[in-house]
Coordinates of C-alpha atoms and ligand atoms in Angstrom, one line a residue:
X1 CA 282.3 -13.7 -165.8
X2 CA 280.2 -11.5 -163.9
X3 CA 279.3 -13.1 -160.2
X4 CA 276.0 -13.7 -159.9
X5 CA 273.3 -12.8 -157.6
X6 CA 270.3 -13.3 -155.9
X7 CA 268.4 -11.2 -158.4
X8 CA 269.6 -13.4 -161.1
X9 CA 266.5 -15.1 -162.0
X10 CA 265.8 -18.9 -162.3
X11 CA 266.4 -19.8 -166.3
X12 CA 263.3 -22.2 -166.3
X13 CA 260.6 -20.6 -163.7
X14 CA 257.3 -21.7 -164.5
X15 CA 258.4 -23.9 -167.7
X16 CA 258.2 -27.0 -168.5
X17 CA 261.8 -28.7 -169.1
X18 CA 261.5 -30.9 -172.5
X19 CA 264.6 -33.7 -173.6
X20 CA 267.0 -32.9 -176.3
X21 CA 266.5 -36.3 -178.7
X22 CA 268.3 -35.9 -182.2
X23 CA 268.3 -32.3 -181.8
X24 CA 264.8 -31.6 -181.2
X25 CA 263.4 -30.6 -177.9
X26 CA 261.1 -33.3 -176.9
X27 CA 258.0 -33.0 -174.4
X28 CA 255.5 -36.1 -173.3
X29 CA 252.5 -35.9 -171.7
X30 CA 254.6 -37.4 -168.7
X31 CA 255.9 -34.6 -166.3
X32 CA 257.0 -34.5 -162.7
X33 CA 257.8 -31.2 -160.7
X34 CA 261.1 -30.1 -160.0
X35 CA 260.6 -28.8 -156.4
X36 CA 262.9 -26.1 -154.3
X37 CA 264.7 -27.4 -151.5
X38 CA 264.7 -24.4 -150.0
X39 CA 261.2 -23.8 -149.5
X40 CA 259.5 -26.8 -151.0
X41 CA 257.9 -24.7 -153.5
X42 CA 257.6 -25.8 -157.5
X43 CA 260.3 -24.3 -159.5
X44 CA 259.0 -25.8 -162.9
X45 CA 257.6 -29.2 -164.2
X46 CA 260.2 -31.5 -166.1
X47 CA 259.2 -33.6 -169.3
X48 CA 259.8 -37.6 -168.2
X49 CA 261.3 -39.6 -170.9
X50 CA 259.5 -42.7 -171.3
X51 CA 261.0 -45.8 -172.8
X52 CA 259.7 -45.1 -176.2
X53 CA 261.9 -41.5 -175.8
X54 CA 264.5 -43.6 -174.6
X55 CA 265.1 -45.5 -177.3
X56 CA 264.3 -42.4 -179.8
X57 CA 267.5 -40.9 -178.0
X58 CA 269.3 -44.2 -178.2
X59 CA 268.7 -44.1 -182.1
X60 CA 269.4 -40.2 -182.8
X61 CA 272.9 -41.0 -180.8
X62 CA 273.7 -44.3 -182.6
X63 CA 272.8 -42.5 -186.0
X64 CA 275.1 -39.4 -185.1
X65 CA 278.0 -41.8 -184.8
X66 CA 277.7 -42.6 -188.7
X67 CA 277.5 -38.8 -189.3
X68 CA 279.2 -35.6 -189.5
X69 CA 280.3 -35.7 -185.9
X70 CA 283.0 -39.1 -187.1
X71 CA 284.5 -37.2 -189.7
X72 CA 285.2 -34.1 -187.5
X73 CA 289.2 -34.6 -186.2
X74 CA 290.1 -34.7 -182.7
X75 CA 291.9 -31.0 -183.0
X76 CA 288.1 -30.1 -184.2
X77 CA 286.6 -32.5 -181.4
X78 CA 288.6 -30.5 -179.0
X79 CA 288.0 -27.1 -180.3
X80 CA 284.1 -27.3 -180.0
X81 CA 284.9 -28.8 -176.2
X82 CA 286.4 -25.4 -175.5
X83 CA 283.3 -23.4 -177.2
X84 CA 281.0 -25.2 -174.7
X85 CA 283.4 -24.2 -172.2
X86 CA 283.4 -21.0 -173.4
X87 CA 279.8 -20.8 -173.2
X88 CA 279.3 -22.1 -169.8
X89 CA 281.3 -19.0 -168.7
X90 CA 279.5 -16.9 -170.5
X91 CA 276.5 -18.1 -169.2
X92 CA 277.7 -18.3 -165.5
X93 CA 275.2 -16.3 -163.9
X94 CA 272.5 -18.5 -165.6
X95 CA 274.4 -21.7 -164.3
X96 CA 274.8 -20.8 -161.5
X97 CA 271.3 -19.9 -160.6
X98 CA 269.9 -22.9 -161.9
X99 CA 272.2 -25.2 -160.0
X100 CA 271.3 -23.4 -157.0
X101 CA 267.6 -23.4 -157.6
X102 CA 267.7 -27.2 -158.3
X103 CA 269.8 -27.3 -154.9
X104 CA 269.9 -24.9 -152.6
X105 CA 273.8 -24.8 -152.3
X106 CA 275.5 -21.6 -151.4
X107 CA 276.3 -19.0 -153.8
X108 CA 280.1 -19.5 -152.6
X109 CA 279.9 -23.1 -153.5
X110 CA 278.4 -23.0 -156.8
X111 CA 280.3 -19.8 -157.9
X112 CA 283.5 -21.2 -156.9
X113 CA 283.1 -25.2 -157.4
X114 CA 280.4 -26.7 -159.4
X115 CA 279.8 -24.3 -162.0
X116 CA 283.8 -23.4 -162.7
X117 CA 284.3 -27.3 -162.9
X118 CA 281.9 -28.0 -165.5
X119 CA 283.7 -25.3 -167.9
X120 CA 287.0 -27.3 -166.4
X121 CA 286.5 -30.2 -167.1
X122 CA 285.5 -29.7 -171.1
X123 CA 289.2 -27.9 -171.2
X124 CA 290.8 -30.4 -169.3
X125 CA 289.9 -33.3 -171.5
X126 CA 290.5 -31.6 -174.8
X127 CA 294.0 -30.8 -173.0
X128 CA 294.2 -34.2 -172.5
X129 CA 292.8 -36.1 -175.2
X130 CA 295.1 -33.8 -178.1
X131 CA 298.3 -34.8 -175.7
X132 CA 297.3 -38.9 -175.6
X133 CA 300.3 -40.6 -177.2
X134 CA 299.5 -44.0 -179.3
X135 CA 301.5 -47.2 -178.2
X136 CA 303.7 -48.5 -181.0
X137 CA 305.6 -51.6 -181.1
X138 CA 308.5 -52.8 -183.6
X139 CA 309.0 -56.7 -183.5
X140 CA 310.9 -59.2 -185.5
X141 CA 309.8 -61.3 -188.3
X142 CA 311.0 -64.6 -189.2
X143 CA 312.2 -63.7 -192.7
X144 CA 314.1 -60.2 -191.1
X145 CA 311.6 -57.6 -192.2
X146 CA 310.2 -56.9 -189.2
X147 CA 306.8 -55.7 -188.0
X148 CA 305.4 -52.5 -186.9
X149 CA 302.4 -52.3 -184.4
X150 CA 300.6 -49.1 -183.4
X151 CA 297.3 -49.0 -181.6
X152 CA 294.5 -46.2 -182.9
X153 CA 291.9 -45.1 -180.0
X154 CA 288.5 -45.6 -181.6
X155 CA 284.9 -44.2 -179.7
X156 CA 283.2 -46.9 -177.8
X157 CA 279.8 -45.9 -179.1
X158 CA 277.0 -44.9 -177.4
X159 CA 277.1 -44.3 -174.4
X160 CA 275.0 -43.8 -171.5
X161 CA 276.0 -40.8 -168.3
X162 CA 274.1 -41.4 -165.4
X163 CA 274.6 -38.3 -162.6
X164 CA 273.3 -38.1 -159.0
X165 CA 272.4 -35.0 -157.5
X166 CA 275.2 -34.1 -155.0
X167 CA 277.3 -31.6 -157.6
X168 CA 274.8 -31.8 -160.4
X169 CA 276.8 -30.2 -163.3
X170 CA 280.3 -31.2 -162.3
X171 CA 279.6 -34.6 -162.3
X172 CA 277.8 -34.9 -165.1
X173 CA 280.4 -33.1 -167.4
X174 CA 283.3 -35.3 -165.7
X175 CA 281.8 -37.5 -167.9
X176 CA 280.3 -36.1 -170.6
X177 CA 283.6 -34.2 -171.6
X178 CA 286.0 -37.5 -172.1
X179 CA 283.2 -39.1 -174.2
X180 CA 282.7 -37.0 -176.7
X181 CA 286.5 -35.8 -177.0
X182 CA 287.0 -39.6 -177.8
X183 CA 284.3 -39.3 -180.4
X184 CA 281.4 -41.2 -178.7
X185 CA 277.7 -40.0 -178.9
X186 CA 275.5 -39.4 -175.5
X187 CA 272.6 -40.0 -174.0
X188 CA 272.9 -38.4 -170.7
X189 CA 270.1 -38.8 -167.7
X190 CA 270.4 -35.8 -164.7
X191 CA 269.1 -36.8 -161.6
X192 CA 265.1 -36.3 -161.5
X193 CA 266.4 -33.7 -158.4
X194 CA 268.8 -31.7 -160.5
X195 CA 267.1 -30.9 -164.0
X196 CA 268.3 -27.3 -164.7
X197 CA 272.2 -27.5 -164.9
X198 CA 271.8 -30.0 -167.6
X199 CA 269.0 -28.5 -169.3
X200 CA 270.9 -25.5 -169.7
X201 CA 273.9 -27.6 -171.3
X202 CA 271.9 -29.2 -173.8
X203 CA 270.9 -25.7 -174.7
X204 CA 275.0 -25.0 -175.1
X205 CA 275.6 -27.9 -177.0
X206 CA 273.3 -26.7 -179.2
X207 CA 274.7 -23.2 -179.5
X208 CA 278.0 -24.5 -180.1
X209 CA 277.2 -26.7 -183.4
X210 CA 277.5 -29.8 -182.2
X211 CA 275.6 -32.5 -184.9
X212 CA 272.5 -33.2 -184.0
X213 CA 272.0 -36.8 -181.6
X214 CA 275.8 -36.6 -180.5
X215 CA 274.3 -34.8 -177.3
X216 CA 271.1 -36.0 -175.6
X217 CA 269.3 -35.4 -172.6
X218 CA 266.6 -37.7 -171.2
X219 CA 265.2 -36.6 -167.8
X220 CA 263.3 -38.7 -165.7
X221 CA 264.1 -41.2 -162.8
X222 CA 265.5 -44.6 -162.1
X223 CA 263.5 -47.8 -161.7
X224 CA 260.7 -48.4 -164.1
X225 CA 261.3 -44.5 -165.9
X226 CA 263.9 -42.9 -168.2
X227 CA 267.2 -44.3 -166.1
X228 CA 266.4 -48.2 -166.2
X229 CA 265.3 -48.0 -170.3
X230 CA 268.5 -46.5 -170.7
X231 CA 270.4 -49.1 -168.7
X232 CA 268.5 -51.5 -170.2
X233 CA 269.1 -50.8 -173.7
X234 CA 270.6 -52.9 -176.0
X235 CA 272.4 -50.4 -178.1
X236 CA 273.9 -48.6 -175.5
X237 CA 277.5 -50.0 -175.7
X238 CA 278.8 -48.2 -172.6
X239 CA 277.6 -46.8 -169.1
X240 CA 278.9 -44.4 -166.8
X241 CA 277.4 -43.7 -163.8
X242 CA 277.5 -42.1 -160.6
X243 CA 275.6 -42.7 -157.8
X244 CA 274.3 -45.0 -154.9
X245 CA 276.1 -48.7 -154.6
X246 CA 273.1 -49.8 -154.5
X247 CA 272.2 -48.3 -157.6
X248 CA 275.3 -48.9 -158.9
X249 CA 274.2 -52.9 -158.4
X250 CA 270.4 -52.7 -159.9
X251 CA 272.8 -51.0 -163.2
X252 CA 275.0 -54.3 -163.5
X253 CA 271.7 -56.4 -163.6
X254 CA 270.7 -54.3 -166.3
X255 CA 273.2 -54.0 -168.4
X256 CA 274.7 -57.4 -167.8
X257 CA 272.3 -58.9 -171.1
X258 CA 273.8 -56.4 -173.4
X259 CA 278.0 -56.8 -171.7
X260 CA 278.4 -53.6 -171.7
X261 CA 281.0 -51.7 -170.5
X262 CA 280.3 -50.2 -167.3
X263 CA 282.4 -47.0 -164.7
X264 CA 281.0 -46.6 -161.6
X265 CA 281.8 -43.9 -159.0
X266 CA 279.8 -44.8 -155.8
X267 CA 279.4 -44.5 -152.5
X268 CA 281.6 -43.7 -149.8
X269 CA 281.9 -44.2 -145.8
X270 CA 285.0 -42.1 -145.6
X271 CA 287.6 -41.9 -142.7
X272 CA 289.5 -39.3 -141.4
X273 CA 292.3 -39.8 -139.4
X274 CA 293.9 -37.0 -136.9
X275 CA 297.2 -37.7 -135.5
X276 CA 298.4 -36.0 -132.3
X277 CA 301.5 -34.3 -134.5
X278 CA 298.9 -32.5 -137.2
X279 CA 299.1 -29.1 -137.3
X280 CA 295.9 -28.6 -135.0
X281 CA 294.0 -25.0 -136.9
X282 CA 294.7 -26.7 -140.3
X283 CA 293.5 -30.3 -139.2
X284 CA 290.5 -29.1 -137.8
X285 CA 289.5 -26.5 -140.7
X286 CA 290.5 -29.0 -142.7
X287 CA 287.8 -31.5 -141.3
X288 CA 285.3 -29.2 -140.6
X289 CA 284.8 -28.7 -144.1
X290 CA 285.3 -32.3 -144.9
X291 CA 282.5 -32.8 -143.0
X292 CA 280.2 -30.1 -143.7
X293 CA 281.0 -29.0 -147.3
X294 CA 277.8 -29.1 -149.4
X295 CA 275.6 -29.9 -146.2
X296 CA 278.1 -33.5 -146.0
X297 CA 276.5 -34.2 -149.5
X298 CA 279.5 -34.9 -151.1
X299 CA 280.6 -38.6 -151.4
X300 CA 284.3 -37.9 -150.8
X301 CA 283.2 -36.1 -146.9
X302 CA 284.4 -37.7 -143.6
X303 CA 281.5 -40.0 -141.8
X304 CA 284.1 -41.2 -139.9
X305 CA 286.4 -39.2 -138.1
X306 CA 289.3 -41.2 -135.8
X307 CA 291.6 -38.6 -133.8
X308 CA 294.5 -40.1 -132.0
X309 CA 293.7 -40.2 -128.1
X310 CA 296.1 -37.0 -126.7
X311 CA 294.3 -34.9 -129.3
X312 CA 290.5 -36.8 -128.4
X313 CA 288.7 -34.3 -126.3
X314 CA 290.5 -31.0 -127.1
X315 CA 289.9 -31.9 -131.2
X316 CA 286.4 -32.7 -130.3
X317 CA 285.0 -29.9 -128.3
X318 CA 286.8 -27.8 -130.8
X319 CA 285.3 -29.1 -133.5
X320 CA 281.6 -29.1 -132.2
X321 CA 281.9 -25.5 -131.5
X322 CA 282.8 -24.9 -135.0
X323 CA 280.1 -26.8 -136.3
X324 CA 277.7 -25.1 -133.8
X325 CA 278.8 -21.7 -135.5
X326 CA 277.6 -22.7 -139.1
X327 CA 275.6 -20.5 -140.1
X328 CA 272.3 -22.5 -142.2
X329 CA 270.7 -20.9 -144.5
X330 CA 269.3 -20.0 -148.1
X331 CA 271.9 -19.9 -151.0
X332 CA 272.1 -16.4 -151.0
X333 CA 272.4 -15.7 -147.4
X334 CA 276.5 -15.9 -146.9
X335 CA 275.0 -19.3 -145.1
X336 CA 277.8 -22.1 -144.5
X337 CA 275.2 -24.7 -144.7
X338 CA 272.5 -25.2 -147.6
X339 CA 269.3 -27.5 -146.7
X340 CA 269.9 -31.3 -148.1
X341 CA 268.2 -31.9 -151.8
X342 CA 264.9 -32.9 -150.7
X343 CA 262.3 -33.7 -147.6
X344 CA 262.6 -37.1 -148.4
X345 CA 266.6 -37.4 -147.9
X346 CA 266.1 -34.9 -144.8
X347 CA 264.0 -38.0 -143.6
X348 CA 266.6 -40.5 -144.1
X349 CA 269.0 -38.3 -142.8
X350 CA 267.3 -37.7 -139.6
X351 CA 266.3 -41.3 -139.4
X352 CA 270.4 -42.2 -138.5
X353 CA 270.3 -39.4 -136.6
X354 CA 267.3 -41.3 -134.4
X355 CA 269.5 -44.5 -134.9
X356 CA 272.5 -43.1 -133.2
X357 CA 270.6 -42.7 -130.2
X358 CA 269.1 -45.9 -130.3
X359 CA 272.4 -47.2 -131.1
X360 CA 273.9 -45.7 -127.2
X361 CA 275.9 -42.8 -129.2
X362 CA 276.3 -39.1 -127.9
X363 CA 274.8 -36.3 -129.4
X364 CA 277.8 -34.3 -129.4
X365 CA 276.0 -31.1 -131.2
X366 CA 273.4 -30.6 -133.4
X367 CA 271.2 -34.0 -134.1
X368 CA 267.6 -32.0 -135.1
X369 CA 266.4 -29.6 -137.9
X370 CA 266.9 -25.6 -137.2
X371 CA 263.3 -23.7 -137.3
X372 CA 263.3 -20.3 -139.0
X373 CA 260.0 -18.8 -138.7
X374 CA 259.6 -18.2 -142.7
X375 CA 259.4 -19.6 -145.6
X376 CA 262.9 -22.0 -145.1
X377 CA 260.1 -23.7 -142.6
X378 CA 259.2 -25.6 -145.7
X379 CA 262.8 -26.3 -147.2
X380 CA 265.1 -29.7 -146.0
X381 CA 267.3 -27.6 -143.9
X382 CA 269.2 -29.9 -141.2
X383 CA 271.6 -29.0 -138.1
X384 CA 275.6 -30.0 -138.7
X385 CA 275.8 -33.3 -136.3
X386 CA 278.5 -35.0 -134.3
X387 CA 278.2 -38.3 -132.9
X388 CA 280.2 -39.8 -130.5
X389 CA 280.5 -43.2 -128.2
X390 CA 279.0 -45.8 -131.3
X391 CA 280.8 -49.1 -131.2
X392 CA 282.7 -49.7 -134.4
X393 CA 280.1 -52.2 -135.5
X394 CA 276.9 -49.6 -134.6
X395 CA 274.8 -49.3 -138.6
X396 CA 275.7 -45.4 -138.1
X397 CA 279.3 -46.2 -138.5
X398 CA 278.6 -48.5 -141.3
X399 CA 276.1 -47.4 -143.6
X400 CA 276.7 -44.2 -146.0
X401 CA 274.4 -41.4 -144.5
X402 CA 275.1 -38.5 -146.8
X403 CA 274.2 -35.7 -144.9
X404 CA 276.6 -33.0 -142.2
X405 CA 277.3 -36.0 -139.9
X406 CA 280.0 -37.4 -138.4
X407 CA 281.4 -40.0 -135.5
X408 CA 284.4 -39.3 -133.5
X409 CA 286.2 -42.0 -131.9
X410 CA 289.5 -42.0 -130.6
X411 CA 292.5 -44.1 -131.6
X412 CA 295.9 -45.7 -129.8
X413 CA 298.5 -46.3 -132.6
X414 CA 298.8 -45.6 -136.2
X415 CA 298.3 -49.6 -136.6
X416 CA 294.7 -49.5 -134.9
X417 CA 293.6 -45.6 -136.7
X418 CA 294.4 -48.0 -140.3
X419 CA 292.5 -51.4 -139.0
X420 CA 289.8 -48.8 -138.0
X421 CA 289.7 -46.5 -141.2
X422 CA 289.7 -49.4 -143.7
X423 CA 287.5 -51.3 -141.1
X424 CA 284.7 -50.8 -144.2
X425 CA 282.9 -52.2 -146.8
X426 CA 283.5 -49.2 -149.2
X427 CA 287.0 -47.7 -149.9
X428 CA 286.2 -44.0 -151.9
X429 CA 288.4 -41.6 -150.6
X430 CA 290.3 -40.9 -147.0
X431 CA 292.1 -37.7 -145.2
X432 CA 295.1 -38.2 -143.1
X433 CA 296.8 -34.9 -140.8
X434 CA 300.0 -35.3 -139.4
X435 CA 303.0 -33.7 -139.8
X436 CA 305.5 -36.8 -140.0
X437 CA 306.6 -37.3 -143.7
X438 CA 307.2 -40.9 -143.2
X439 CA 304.1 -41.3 -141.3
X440 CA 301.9 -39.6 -144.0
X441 CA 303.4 -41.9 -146.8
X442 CA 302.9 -44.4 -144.5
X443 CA 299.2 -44.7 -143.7
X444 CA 297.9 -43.0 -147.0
X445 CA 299.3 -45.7 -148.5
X446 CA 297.6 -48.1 -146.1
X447 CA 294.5 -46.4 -146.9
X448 CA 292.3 -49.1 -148.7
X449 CA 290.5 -46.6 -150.9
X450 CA 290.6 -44.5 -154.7
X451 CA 292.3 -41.5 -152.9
X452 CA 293.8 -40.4 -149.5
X453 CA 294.5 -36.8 -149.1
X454 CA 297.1 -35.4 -146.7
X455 CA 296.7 -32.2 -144.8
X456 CA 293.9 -31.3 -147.1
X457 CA 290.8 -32.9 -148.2
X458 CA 288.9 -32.7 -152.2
X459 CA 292.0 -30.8 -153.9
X460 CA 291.3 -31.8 -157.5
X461 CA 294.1 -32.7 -160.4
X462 CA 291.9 -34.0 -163.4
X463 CA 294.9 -36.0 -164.7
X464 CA 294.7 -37.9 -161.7
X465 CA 293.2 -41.2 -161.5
X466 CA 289.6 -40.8 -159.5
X467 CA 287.5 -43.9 -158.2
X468 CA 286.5 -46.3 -155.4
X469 CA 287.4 -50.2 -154.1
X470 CA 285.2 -52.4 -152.7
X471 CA 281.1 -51.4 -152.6
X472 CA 283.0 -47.5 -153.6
X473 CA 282.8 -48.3 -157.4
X474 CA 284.3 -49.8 -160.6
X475 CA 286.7 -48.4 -162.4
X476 CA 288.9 -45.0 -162.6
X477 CA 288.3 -41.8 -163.9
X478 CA 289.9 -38.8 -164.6
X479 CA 292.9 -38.0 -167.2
X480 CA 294.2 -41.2 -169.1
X481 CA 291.6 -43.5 -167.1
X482 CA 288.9 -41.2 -168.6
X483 CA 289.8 -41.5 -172.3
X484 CA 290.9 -45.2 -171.7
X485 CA 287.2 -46.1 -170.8
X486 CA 285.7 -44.2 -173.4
X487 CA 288.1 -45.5 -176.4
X488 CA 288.3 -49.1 -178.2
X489 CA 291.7 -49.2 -178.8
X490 CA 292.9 -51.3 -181.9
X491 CA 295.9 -52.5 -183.2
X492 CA 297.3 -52.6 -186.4
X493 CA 299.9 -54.5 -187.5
X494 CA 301.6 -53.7 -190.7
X495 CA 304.3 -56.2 -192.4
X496 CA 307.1 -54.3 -193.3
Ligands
LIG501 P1 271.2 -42.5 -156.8 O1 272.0 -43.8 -157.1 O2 269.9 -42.6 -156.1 O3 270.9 -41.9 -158.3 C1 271.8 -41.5 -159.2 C2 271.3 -41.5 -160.6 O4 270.9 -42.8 -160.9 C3 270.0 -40.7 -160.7 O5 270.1 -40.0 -162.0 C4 268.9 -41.7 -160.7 O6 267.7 -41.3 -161.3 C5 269.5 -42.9 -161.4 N1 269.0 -44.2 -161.0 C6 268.4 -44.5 -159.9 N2 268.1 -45.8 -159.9 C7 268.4 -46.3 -161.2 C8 268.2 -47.5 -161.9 N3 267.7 -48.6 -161.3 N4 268.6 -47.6 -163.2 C9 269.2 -46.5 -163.8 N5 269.3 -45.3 -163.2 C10 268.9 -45.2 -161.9 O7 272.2 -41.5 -156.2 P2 271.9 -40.1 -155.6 O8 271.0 -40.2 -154.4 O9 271.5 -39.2 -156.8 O10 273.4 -39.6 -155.2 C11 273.9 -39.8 -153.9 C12 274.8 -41.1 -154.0 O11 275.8 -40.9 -155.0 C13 275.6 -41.3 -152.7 O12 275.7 -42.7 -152.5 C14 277.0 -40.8 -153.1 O13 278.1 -41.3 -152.3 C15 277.1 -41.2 -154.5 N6 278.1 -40.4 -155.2 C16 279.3 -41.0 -155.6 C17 280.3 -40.2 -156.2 C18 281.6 -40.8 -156.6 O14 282.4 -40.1 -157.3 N7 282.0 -42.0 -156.1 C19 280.0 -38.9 -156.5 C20 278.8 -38.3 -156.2 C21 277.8 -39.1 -155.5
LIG502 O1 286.2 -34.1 -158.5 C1 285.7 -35.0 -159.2 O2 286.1 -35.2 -160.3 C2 284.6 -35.9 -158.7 N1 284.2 -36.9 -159.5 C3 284.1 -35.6 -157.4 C4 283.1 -36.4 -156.8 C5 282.5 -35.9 -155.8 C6 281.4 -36.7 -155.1 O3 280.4 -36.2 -154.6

């Protein structure tokens, strides 16, 4: 894979993105411009999927489930999962520069993360899926024969993947992978903010052979466009989304007239908690990128950060003079920070960071957006924020804010740091230092959430089950979950 560059050039400047419906590409007189967060100029326009496309893509994937692709076997399933792989690597640079176009993350951070874990996860679940065991059962019969049981994993259907915009391509192949190694067809909707990534894999899917309507690729975006007809749809059997809770509620509504089966990864209002025994450099590098990382646009980063009091103000001023150093910039700029994905989340964004005042907190650093003098004048750039002095009750302590903010607040005992950490109506993901064995067993456990790190913070296993509690999401992902939610499993019995 050669690393890629700031001369690589944008796959789709100037075009017109179309859908992939039954293996045709697919335009409409609808379009809607895919803009650069960077600069706020138009990268290319992007064809919107109207209902009537919808359900065309609905058809072409219910269709390929009665051709070629079910008589392909898993081993053959799993073989073309590592072509696209394949392809995605061989096509890095291109990946790359699209996801960064559509974004404005760093070079680091696509290179090393969100392209290299779309090719991942296609070679994780064929890893997975050819190791799944089937469950078998003897039992006893009245007249001494005996009865043998033995479950087969069947596809689900169609199914629907709904991906946000935070890590474009990784999340969207998180999902895509495990449905169609378990034989399922796809419709899959990017977010109207992140078009390229996933044009680009429709292109691959393409390349690789895969039958015509077992991939396709609606763009558009949620209410009242491309997202909702798919949600709506009666012959979509299953959705998987990621997203807003809030979202993540308008989907139930929708689906609920059809039952269909539904995995949802939503938001978060994460906690971390610092204990006075962490080791201090690794706690604080730790949260500075749990923080930070992808300009706080990740839904598994700290909002919430509780450091036990002897630590308080030494962790604190430390940590604001880290963030203070983060250097913002353009992806290609060896910046730290990125701008957020649009103007419009910029102005939420800075709209909590007008609340925390409001609501008696303490700019601790940051809390405004960083002036350049060029073109990045007209990008969503944002400064890193810490907040301190909120009561526990204050909206920005609450509510998710998605961008390179944080509270601090101190804590008293390990009792009061878990009352405060799960003190939440979502329960995604958590981070816990210390260096106590019994103590780190102790509170991540405690931790009301999917996943609680200790002494690190996003380090991935895919066979690992992934999801939220509460308002966080239905559902797991990730290794057995994954093929679990994307297989009918059946029994058969058989009289012996
Ligand atoms: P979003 O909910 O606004 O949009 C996500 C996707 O849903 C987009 O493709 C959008 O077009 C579509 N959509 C919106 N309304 C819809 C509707 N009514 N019907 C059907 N589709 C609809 O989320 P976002 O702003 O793109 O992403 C940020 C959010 O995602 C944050 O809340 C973040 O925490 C969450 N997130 C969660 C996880 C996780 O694994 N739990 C991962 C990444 C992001
Ligand atoms: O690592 C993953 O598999 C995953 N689903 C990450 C989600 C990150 C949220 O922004």
């Amino acid at each position: 894979m050669r690393t890629p560059s700031a001369s690589d050039p944008y796959p789709f400047a100037g075009q017109r993105l179309p859908c992939l419906i039954g293996g045709e590409l697919v335009n409409s007189s609808r379009s809607f411009e895919n803009v650069s967060p960077v600069n706020g100029r138009t990268l290319c326009s992007v064809t919107e999927a109207d209902a009537g496309m919808v359900d065309r893509a609905v058809q072409a994937a219910r269709g390929a489930l009665r051709g070629p692709w079910s008589r392909l076997t898993l081993a053959e399933r799993c073989a073309l999962l590592r072509r696209v792989a394949d392809c995605i690597e061989q096509r890095f640079a291109e990946f790359v520069s699209a996801e960064i176009a559509d974004t404005g993350k760093t070079l680091a951070q696509a290179s090393s993360l969100d392209i290299p874990r779309g090719a991942a996860n296609f070679r994780a679940y064929a890893d997975l899926a050819l190791g799944r065991a089937a469950e078998c059962f003897e039992m006893g019969t009245a007249d001494g024969r005996g009865a043998l049981n033995y479950s087969v994993h069947k596809p689900v259907g169609v199914v629907a993947v709904i991906a946000p915009w935070n890590l474009p391509f990784l999340l969207l192949t998180w999902k895509v992978a495990p449905a169609l190694v378990c034989g399922n067809t796809v419709v899959a909707k990017p977010s109207e903010e992140t078009p390229s990534s996933a044009a680009l894999l429709a292109q691959v899917m393409q390349e690789v052979g895969l039958p015509p309507g077992v991939f396709n690729l609606v763009h558009g975006f949620g209410p009242d466009s491309a997202g909702e007809a798919l949600t709506r749809h009666p012959d979509v059997d299953a959705i998987a989304f990621t997203g807003e809770s809030a979202t993540g509620a308008a989907i139930m509504k929708s689906a609920a007239a059809s039952v269909k089966a539904l995995s949802f990864e939503l938001g978060g209002k994460n906690a971390s908690l610092v204990f006075a025994d962490a080791d201090f450099e690794a706690a604080l590098t730790g949260t500075l990128r749990s923080v930070f990382s992808n300009c706080g646009q990740v839904c598994l980063c700290s909002e919430r950060l509780y450091i036990e009091r002897p630590l308080f103000e030494r962790f604190v001023a430390a940590l604001a003079e880290r963030a203070r150093r983060l250097k913002i910039g353009g992806p290609y700029e060896g910046a730290d920070l990125g701008p957020l994905i649009s103007r419009a989340h910029r102005e939420k964004v800075l709209s909590y960071y007008r609340l925390a005042r409001e609501e008696h907190g303490e700019i601790v650093c940051g809390g405004g957006v960083p002036t350049f003098g060029d073109e990045r004048d007209g990008g969503a750039f944002i400064e890193p924020t810490i907040v301190r002095g909120l009561a526990e009750d204050a909206r920005c302590v609450k509510e998710e804010i998605f961008g390179p903010v944080c509270h601090v607040a101190p804590f008293d005992s390990e009792e009061q740091a878990v009352a405060l950490a799960n003190d939440t109506r979502y329960g995604l993901a958590a981070a816990v230092w210390t260096s106590s064995l019994q103590r780190a067993h102790r509170v991540a456990r405690a931790m009301e959430v999917g996943i609680a790190w200790v002494n690190d913070w996003f380090l991935r296993d895919l066979r690992t089950p992934f999801g939220g509690v509460k308002l966080s999401g239905i559902g797991r992902e990730g290794g057995a979950h994954s093929l679990a939610f994307f297989s009918e499993p059946m029994n058969i019995c058989i009289k012996l």
